[in-house]
Short mmCIF file of C-alpha atoms in Angstrom, two decimals:
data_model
loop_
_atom_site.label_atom_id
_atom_site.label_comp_id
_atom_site.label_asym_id
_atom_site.label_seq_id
_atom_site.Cartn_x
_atom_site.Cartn_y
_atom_site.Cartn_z
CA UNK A 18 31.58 -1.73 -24.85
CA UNK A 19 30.22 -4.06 -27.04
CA UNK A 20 25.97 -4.10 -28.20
CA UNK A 21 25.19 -6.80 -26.11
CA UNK A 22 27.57 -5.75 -22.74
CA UNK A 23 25.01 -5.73 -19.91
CA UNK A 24 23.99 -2.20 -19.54
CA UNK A 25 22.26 0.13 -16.13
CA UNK A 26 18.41 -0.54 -16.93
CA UNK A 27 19.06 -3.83 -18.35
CA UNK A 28 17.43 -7.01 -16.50
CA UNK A 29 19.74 -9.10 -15.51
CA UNK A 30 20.39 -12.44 -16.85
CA UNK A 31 20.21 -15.46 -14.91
CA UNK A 32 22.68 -18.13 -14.88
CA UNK A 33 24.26 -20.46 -12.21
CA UNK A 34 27.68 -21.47 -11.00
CA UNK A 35 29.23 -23.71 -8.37
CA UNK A 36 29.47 -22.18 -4.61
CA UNK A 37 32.66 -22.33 -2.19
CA UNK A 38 30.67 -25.00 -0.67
CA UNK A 39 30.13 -26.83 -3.59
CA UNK A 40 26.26 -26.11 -4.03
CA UNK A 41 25.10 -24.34 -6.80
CA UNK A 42 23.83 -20.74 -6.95
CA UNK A 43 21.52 -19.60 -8.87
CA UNK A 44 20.85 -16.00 -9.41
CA UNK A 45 17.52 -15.58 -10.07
CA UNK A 46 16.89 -17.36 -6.25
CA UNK A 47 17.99 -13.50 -5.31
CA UNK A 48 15.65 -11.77 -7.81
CA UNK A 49 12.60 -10.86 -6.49
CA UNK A 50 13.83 -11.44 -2.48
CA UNK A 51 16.75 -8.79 -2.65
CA UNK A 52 18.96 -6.31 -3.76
CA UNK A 53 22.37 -7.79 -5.48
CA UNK A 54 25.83 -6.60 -5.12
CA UNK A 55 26.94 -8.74 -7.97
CA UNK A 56 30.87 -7.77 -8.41
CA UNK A 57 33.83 -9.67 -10.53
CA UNK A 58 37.05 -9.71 -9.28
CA UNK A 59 40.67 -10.73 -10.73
CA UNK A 60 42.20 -13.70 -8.39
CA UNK A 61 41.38 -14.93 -4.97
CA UNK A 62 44.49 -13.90 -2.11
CA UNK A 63 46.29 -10.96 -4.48
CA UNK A 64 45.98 -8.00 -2.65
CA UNK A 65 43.16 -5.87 -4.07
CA UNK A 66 41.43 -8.69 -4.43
CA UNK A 67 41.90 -10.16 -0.60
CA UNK A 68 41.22 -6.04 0.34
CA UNK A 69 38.09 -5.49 -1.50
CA UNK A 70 37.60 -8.86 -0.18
CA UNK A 71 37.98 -8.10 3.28
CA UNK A 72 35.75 -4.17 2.76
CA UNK A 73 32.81 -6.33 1.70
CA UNK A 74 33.21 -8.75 5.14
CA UNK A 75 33.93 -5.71 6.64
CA UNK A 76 30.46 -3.84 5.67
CA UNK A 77 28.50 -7.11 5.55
CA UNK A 78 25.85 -6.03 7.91
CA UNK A 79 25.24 -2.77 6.32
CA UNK A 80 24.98 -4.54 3.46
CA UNK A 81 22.60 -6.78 4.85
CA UNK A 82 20.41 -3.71 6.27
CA UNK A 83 20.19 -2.39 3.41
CA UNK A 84 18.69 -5.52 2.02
CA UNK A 85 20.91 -6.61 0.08
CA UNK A 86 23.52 -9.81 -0.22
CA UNK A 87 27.18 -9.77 -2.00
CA UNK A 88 28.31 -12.31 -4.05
CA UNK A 89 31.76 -12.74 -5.62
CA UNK A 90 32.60 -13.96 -8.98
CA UNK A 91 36.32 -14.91 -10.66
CA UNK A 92 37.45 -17.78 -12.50
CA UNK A 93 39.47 -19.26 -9.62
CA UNK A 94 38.64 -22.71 -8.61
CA UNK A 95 35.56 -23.63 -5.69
CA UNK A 96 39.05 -25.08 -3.61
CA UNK A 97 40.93 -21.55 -4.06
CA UNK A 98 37.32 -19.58 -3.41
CA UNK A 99 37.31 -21.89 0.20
CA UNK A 100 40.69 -21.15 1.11
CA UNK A 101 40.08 -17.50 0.42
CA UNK A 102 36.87 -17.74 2.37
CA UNK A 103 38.04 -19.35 5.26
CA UNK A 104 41.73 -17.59 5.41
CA UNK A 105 39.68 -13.74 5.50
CA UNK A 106 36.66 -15.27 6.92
CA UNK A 107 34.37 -14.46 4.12
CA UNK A 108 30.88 -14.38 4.93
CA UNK A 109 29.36 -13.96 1.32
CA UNK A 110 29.19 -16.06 -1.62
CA UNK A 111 32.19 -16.73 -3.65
CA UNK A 112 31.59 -18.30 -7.19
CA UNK A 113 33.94 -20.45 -9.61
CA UNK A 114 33.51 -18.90 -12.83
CA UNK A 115 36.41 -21.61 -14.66
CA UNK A 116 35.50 -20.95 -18.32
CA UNK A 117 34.83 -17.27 -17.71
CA UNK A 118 31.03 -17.80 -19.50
CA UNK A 119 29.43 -15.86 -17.14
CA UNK A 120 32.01 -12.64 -17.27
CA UNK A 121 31.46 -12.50 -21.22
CA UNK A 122 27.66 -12.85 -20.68
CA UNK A 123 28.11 -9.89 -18.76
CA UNK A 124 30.51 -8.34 -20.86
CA UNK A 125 33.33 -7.36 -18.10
CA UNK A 126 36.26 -5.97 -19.92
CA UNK A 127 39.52 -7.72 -19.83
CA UNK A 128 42.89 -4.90 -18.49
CA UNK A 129 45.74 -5.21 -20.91
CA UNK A 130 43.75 -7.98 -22.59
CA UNK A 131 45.31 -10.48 -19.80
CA UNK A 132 43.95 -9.52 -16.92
CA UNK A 133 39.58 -10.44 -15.63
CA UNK A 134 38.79 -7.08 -15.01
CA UNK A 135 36.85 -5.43 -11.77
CA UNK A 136 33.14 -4.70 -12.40
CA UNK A 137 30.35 -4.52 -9.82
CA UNK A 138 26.77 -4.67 -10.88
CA UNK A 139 23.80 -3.15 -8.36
CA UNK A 140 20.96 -5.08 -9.24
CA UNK A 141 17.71 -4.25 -7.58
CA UNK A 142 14.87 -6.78 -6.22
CA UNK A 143 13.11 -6.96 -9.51
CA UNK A 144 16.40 -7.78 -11.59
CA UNK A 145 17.65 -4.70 -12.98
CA UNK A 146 20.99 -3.55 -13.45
CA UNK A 147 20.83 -0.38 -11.04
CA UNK A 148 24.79 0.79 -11.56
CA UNK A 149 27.74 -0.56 -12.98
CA UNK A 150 31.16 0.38 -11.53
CA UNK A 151 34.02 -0.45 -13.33
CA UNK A 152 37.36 0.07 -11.87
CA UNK A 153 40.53 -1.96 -11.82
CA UNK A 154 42.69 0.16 -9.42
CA UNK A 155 40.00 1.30 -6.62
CA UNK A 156 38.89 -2.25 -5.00
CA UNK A 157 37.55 -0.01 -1.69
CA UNK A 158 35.39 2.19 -4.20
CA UNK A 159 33.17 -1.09 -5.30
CA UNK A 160 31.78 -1.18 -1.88
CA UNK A 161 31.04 2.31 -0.81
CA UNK A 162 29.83 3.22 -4.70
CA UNK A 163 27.62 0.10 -3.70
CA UNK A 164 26.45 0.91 -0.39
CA UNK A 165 25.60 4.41 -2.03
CA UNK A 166 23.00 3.02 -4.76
CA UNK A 167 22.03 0.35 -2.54
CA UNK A 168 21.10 3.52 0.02
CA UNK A 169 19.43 5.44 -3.08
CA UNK A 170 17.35 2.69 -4.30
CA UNK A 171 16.09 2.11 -0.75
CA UNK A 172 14.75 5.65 -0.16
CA UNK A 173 13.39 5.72 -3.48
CA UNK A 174 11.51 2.70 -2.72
CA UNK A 175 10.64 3.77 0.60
CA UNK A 176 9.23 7.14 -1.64
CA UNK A 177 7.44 5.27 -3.86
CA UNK A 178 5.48 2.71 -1.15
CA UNK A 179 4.30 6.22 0.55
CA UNK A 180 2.89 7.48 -2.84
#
């Protein structure tokens, strides 16, 4: 891990990319409004890409009841993000990520030196980096380790608003 890798406690940097749809996303829109399941993936279609993918559709709602929204990030193109979307009918964001700027900003780790690694940042409403979870070979971990914190950071807040 380099210095300047994003770290847990860290506010998170804003920065916008292109959409599926070809509108622009911008993260800081998020900040303040909700919770953040920010994760990085490999490739659009390959399979624990398309299953982690499909986990995240999957537990959507829950993610949304917990207050929170997903959104996707390789270095495919917006065309190969739609077709993903639409063939696994993807109801999050997917963004194009073509010069990779935005994975070195965050400082997700390249496997073998090839491959984009697979990092998911919690982020809560006021911008900070909650929990970090970086694992190439469990794509189904990403989204239950997220549902987790998302669930922690929720009661805590719920603890704190009593106080």
């Amino acid at each position: 891990m380099r210095e300047e890798d994003i770290k847990v406690g860290d506010k998170v940097p804003d920065f916008e990319l292109e959409r599926q749809d070809g509108g622009f996303f911008r993260l800081y829109d998020l900040v303040g409004e909700k919770n953040i399941v920010l994760y990085f993936y490999p490739k659009d279609s390959t399979p624990g890409c398309t299953k982690q993918a499909c986990q995240f559709r999957d537990q959507y709602e829950v993610f949304k009841e917990q207050g929170a929204e997903v959104v996707g990030i390789s270095s495919d193109s917006v065309e190969s993000h739609q077709k993903f979307e639409q063939s696994y009918k993807l109801p999050f964001t997917l963004l194009s990520d073509q010069g990779g700027q935005i994975r070195k900003l965050f400082g997700v780790p390249r496997k073998l030196g090839l491959l984009p690694g697979r990092v998911t940042y919690i982020i809560d409403q006021e911008g900070t980096v909650r929990y970090i979870f970086n694992s190439m070979t469990k794509p189904l971990e990403h989204v239950s380790t997220a549902l987790e914190v998302l669930r922690e950071i929720n009661s805590e807040d719920k603890h704190y608003k009593k106080a």
